[in-house]
């Protein structure tokens, strides 16, 4: 549930790099930087700049982002594609070390002899294996060709909604690796809040590292603070240690918010000899990971920093979904069903369920769709009135009068304009939200008491029960593949990247592109329209 802080609320822009593999511009990645703190880490972000992008969640946002494009230029489409390719080209060790030596991969599923120094020539491959990913393999980012900006959910680059191909790097094992397994000390850290699937990802990272031949694997306890707290020692990890951890929720390594500065983290990594770091977390955690990657580059350290996006809210840009989301939607069904039973069993009963979603209403929307028992779904992206002729209270009265009971599902970040604002922030720098669920519950009671109509209101908040549960089968598969591909990316020499699923394929993204802003529900999307069809709710404005 890490959320984007105002620190990185503007798009992080990178200078253009050459598009061909292993021919990178060696200029510093960040210029004109400003420094802030995120998770206790000094995070650098570029000054705000309007850039061309089609990653927005609505046509209006996309149009605003593309104002810098001269559409009268007949070459604008090819220029846009080149700019996109430059922005999404992923950092590689050869950016800093042009003469870095590569080795034949030790990851070959046809040659299962344990890797050790006794091999003549280092890393033989007894037989050819066609299981590697070519460095030039790409995955199409957008697959719908919208014909008009008025199409539901349209994301258009130009007013005519031209089709422009946008390709991103395919994830997977490469034939050449840039680390000798016996020289690797890999570390794993989990930051932010709990999320179903954390143990699944940890387990798979460890197993895949061992298949490559890595012997030194450690866990950093309790997030980034584990790098500086002298009372928190490293946790040695091996397949034996992690074999069954996916059978329970939580994180074997523990989680926390806050931590030391980037410089202190990198100092600790140097002292410990860590040259692979796997960071599991959301937007804020990834901002920290990118800052660590930049600091390692500045110090010319041969270190691979790879992120695995963890947010139960599903609010990471460009990805189909993040791990833990499917489990959250499934577990939310229990709370919704309980609220329905309570409401349906009472005389003029109303059940109110509050689900997670600080700035994105994906859990509330999908859970409402899945249950088929919700009469009103409230999300942060769609404003609403509580009172008045078109408010939710008037509609609740109509629902009660017509069917005898009602169920309301509300995301935690919805309707914050109806609550008193505070300047309080948590350890991650997130603004402390008001409790919209309690407000809705209280206003419902006041309203029906005021009109002297009976209403039996029950309120359920399953937040921490959902966060702490074990990943379901769908998330278990996602976590497994994300963990494997994170290791493949690190051994391939990539750093400052995160792994995700895009159009059902696994890809690598440069971290700045996925933390530029939170992914949100588009009120003009077909999925939100489907939710409205299911609930039958009107506009509450």
Short mmCIF file of C-alpha atoms in Angstrom, two decimals, residues 226-485:
data_model
loop_
_atom_site.label_atom_id
_atom_site.label_comp_id
_atom_site.label_asym_id
_atom_site.label_seq_id
_atom_site.Cartn_x
_atom_site.Cartn_y
_atom_site.Cartn_z
CA UNK A 226 17.82 -2.76 8.44
CA UNK A 227 20.79 -1.20 6.64
CA UNK A 228 21.54 1.16 9.53
CA UNK A 229 20.11 -0.32 12.73
CA UNK A 230 22.98 -2.05 14.52
CA UNK A 231 20.53 -4.27 16.40
CA UNK A 232 19.22 -5.78 13.16
CA UNK A 233 21.58 -8.36 11.69
CA UNK A 234 21.45 -9.91 8.24
CA UNK A 235 19.34 -13.03 7.84
CA UNK A 236 21.14 -15.78 5.87
CA UNK A 237 18.81 -17.21 3.24
CA UNK A 238 18.85 -20.51 1.36
CA UNK A 239 16.34 -22.83 -0.23
CA UNK A 240 16.14 -24.74 3.03
CA UNK A 241 15.23 -21.56 4.91
CA UNK A 242 12.59 -20.34 2.44
CA UNK A 243 11.15 -23.68 1.33
CA UNK A 244 7.78 -23.30 3.06
CA UNK A 245 7.50 -19.58 3.79
CA UNK A 246 4.95 -19.08 1.00
CA UNK A 247 2.45 -21.10 3.01
CA UNK A 248 1.87 -18.16 5.35
CA UNK A 249 1.22 -14.44 4.97
CA UNK A 250 3.38 -11.53 6.00
CA UNK A 251 7.09 -11.20 5.27
CA UNK A 252 9.85 -13.45 6.56
CA UNK A 253 12.07 -10.36 6.63
CA UNK A 254 9.60 -8.00 8.26
CA UNK A 255 8.54 -4.62 6.92
CA UNK A 256 8.77 -1.01 8.07
CA UNK A 257 8.52 2.54 6.85
CA UNK A 258 11.28 5.08 7.23
CA UNK A 259 14.99 4.46 7.14
CA UNK A 260 18.46 5.96 6.63
CA UNK A 261 19.67 8.20 3.82
CA UNK A 262 20.63 6.84 0.42
CA UNK A 263 24.30 7.50 1.15
CA UNK A 264 24.11 5.53 4.39
CA UNK A 265 22.40 2.62 2.62
CA UNK A 266 25.05 2.46 -0.09
CA UNK A 267 27.80 2.77 2.56
CA UNK A 268 26.26 -0.25 4.30
CA UNK A 269 26.05 -2.17 1.01
CA UNK A 270 29.74 -1.50 0.31
CA UNK A 271 30.71 -2.57 3.81
CA UNK A 272 28.69 -5.79 3.54
CA UNK A 273 29.89 -6.54 -0.02
CA UNK A 274 26.38 -6.55 -1.47
CA UNK A 275 26.37 -6.32 -5.27
CA UNK A 276 22.79 -7.41 -5.99
CA UNK A 277 19.87 -5.77 -4.23
CA UNK A 278 16.26 -6.85 -4.70
CA UNK A 279 13.75 -4.32 -3.39
CA UNK A 280 10.11 -5.28 -2.84
CA UNK A 281 7.83 -2.29 -2.42
CA UNK A 282 5.52 0.29 -3.94
CA UNK A 283 6.05 3.70 -5.52
CA UNK A 284 7.89 5.23 -2.58
CA UNK A 285 10.09 2.19 -2.08
CA UNK A 286 10.92 2.18 -5.79
CA UNK A 287 11.87 5.85 -5.62
CA UNK A 288 14.33 4.84 -2.92
CA UNK A 289 15.60 1.93 -5.02
CA UNK A 290 16.19 4.24 -7.97
CA UNK A 291 18.08 6.66 -5.74
CA UNK A 292 20.24 3.77 -4.48
CA UNK A 293 20.89 2.75 -8.10
CA UNK A 294 21.93 6.31 -8.97
CA UNK A 295 24.24 6.56 -5.97
CA UNK A 296 25.90 3.25 -6.89
CA UNK A 297 26.46 4.62 -10.40
CA UNK A 298 27.88 7.85 -9.04
CA UNK A 299 30.36 5.84 -6.96
CA UNK A 300 31.06 3.54 -9.93
CA UNK A 301 30.02 0.43 -8.02
CA UNK A 302 29.22 -2.71 -9.99
CA UNK A 303 25.85 -3.25 -8.31
CA UNK A 304 22.50 -4.34 -9.75
CA UNK A 305 19.42 -2.86 -8.07
CA UNK A 306 16.15 -4.49 -9.17
CA UNK A 307 12.67 -3.72 -7.91
CA UNK A 308 9.62 -5.96 -7.63
CA UNK A 309 6.45 -3.79 -7.49
CA UNK A 310 4.42 -4.52 -4.38
CA UNK A 311 1.20 -2.65 -3.83
CA UNK A 312 -2.05 -4.24 -2.84
CA UNK A 313 -3.84 -1.21 -4.34
CA UNK A 314 -2.70 -2.12 -7.88
CA UNK A 315 -1.66 1.50 -8.43
CA UNK A 316 1.65 1.02 -10.29
CA UNK A 317 1.72 2.56 -13.76
CA UNK A 318 1.94 0.56 -16.99
CA UNK A 319 1.37 -2.88 -15.45
CA UNK A 320 -1.59 -5.23 -15.83
CA UNK A 321 -1.60 -5.81 -12.08
CA UNK A 322 0.68 -6.07 -9.07
CA UNK A 323 1.00 -9.03 -6.75
CA UNK A 324 -1.38 -9.17 -3.81
CA UNK A 325 -4.20 -7.48 -5.70
CA UNK A 326 -6.04 -10.64 -6.77
CA UNK A 327 -5.83 -11.98 -3.22
CA UNK A 328 -7.14 -8.67 -1.83
CA UNK A 329 -10.14 -8.77 -4.16
CA UNK A 330 -10.83 -12.39 -3.25
CA UNK A 331 -10.53 -11.80 0.50
CA UNK A 332 -12.71 -8.69 0.26
CA UNK A 333 -15.52 -10.99 -0.86
CA UNK A 334 -15.75 -12.37 2.67
CA UNK A 335 -16.27 -8.92 4.14
CA UNK A 336 -18.78 -7.94 1.46
CA UNK A 337 -20.69 -11.19 1.86
CA UNK A 338 -20.80 -10.70 5.63
CA UNK A 339 -22.08 -7.15 5.16
CA UNK A 340 -24.72 -8.44 2.72
CA UNK A 341 -25.90 -11.16 5.11
CA UNK A 342 -26.08 -8.68 8.00
CA UNK A 343 -28.00 -6.16 5.88
CA UNK A 344 -30.28 -8.72 4.24
CA UNK A 345 -31.11 -10.35 7.57
CA UNK A 346 -32.01 -7.09 9.32
CA UNK A 347 -35.10 -4.97 8.89
CA UNK A 348 -34.01 -2.22 6.47
CA UNK A 349 -30.39 -3.21 6.96
CA UNK A 350 -27.41 -1.37 5.48
CA UNK A 351 -23.91 -2.86 5.32
CA UNK A 352 -20.90 -0.57 4.85
CA UNK A 353 -17.53 -2.09 3.89
CA UNK A 354 -14.32 -0.04 3.72
CA UNK A 355 -11.55 -1.46 1.53
CA UNK A 356 -8.00 -0.33 0.76
CA UNK A 357 -7.20 2.23 -1.91
CA UNK A 358 -5.58 5.53 -0.93
CA UNK A 359 -5.59 7.10 -4.37
CA UNK A 360 -6.79 4.24 -6.56
CA UNK A 361 -10.11 2.45 -6.33
CA UNK A 362 -9.19 -0.79 -8.08
CA UNK A 363 -9.86 -3.08 -5.09
CA UNK A 364 -13.26 -1.53 -4.35
CA UNK A 365 -14.24 -1.59 -8.03
CA UNK A 366 -13.15 -5.18 -8.71
CA UNK A 367 -14.49 -6.47 -5.40
CA UNK A 368 -17.85 -4.85 -6.13
CA UNK A 369 -17.93 -6.41 -9.57
CA UNK A 370 -16.96 -9.83 -8.26
CA UNK A 371 -19.52 -9.90 -5.45
CA UNK A 372 -22.61 -8.71 -7.31
CA UNK A 373 -23.96 -7.63 -3.91
CA UNK A 374 -22.94 -3.96 -3.90
CA UNK A 375 -25.47 -1.17 -4.39
CA UNK A 376 -23.05 1.75 -4.08
CA UNK A 377 -19.31 1.73 -4.85
CA UNK A 378 -17.32 4.83 -3.90
CA UNK A 379 -13.74 5.35 -5.12
CA UNK A 380 -11.21 8.21 -4.86
CA UNK A 381 -11.31 8.97 -8.59
CA UNK A 382 -15.03 9.75 -8.69
CA UNK A 383 -16.37 12.64 -6.55
CA UNK A 384 -19.73 12.32 -4.84
CA UNK A 385 -22.16 14.19 -2.62
CA UNK A 386 -23.31 12.67 0.64
CA UNK A 387 -26.35 14.93 1.07
CA UNK A 388 -28.70 16.63 -1.35
CA UNK A 389 -31.15 15.44 -3.98
CA UNK A 390 -28.44 13.52 -5.83
CA UNK A 391 -26.42 12.40 -2.79
CA UNK A 392 -25.73 8.85 -1.68
CA UNK A 393 -28.12 9.13 1.28
CA UNK A 394 -31.10 9.89 -0.95
CA UNK A 395 -30.18 6.94 -3.17
CA UNK A 396 -29.81 4.66 -0.12
CA UNK A 397 -33.35 5.54 0.91
CA UNK A 398 -34.56 4.60 -2.57
CA UNK A 399 -32.69 1.27 -2.41
CA UNK A 400 -34.06 0.47 1.03
CA UNK A 401 -37.59 1.35 -0.01
CA UNK A 402 -37.36 -0.76 -3.17
CA UNK A 403 -35.44 -3.86 -2.05
CA UNK A 404 -35.31 -3.71 1.76
CA UNK A 405 -31.52 -3.71 2.26
CA UNK A 406 -28.37 -2.18 0.81
CA UNK A 407 -24.59 -2.66 0.79
CA UNK A 408 -22.06 0.13 0.32
CA UNK A 409 -18.39 -0.45 -0.62
CA UNK A 410 -16.04 2.50 -0.11
CA UNK A 411 -12.30 2.83 -0.79
CA UNK A 412 -10.29 4.38 2.04
CA UNK A 413 -9.23 7.37 -0.07
CA UNK A 414 -12.70 8.20 -1.37
CA UNK A 415 -14.51 11.38 -0.39
CA UNK A 416 -11.65 12.98 1.51
CA UNK A 417 -13.14 16.40 0.67
CA UNK A 418 -15.94 15.55 3.11
CA UNK A 419 -13.47 15.13 5.98
CA UNK A 420 -11.45 17.61 7.97
CA UNK A 421 -7.97 17.91 6.50
CA UNK A 422 -4.86 17.52 8.63
CA UNK A 423 -1.19 18.10 7.91
CA UNK A 424 -0.21 14.85 9.59
CA UNK A 425 1.90 12.38 7.62
CA UNK A 426 3.06 8.84 8.29
CA UNK A 427 6.65 7.59 8.27
CA UNK A 428 6.45 7.20 4.49
CA UNK A 429 5.48 10.82 3.93
CA UNK A 430 1.89 9.91 3.07
CA UNK A 431 -0.86 12.24 4.25
CA UNK A 432 -2.88 10.60 7.01
CA UNK A 433 -6.36 10.09 5.58
CA UNK A 434 -9.61 10.73 7.38
CA UNK A 435 -11.81 7.70 8.00
CA UNK A 436 -14.41 7.90 5.25
CA UNK A 437 -15.97 4.60 6.30
CA UNK A 438 -16.85 5.86 9.77
CA UNK A 439 -18.14 9.13 8.29
CA UNK A 440 -20.45 7.29 5.88
CA UNK A 441 -21.71 5.09 8.71
CA UNK A 442 -22.43 8.08 10.97
CA UNK A 443 -24.08 10.13 8.22
CA UNK A 444 -26.35 7.23 7.28
CA UNK A 445 -27.50 6.87 10.88
CA UNK A 446 -28.09 10.63 11.25
CA UNK A 447 -30.00 10.84 7.98
CA UNK A 448 -32.45 8.04 8.65
CA UNK A 449 -32.93 9.16 12.23
CA UNK A 450 -33.63 12.66 10.94
CA UNK A 451 -36.35 11.49 8.55
CA UNK A 452 -37.67 9.13 11.23
CA UNK A 453 -37.16 6.08 9.04
CA UNK A 454 -35.66 2.87 10.45
CA UNK A 455 -32.22 1.73 9.28
CA UNK A 456 -29.93 -0.88 10.83
CA UNK A 457 -26.33 0.00 9.88
CA UNK A 458 -23.40 -2.43 10.18
CA UNK A 459 -19.79 -1.32 9.44
CA UNK A 460 -16.94 -3.68 8.48
CA UNK A 461 -13.27 -2.74 7.98
CA UNK A 462 -11.22 -5.84 6.97
CA UNK A 463 -8.07 -3.89 5.98
CA UNK A 464 -5.43 -5.65 8.06
CA UNK A 465 -7.03 -9.08 7.67
CA UNK A 466 -6.66 -8.73 3.91
CA UNK A 467 -3.08 -7.48 4.04
CA UNK A 468 -1.87 -10.28 6.28
CA UNK A 469 -3.31 -13.30 4.48
CA UNK A 470 -1.53 -15.82 2.30
CA UNK A 471 -1.43 -15.23 -1.47
CA UNK A 472 -4.00 -17.12 -3.53
CA UNK A 473 -3.08 -19.31 -6.52
CA UNK A 474 -3.24 -16.47 -9.07
CA UNK A 475 -0.96 -14.22 -7.03
CA UNK A 476 1.28 -17.18 -6.20
CA UNK A 477 2.01 -17.69 -9.90
CA UNK A 478 2.55 -13.96 -10.46
CA UNK A 479 4.94 -13.76 -7.49
CA UNK A 480 6.89 -16.79 -8.68
CA UNK A 481 7.49 -15.38 -12.16
CA UNK A 482 8.27 -11.87 -10.89
CA UNK A 483 10.86 -13.28 -8.48
CA UNK A 484 12.50 -15.36 -11.19
CA UNK A 485 12.63 -12.48 -13.67
#
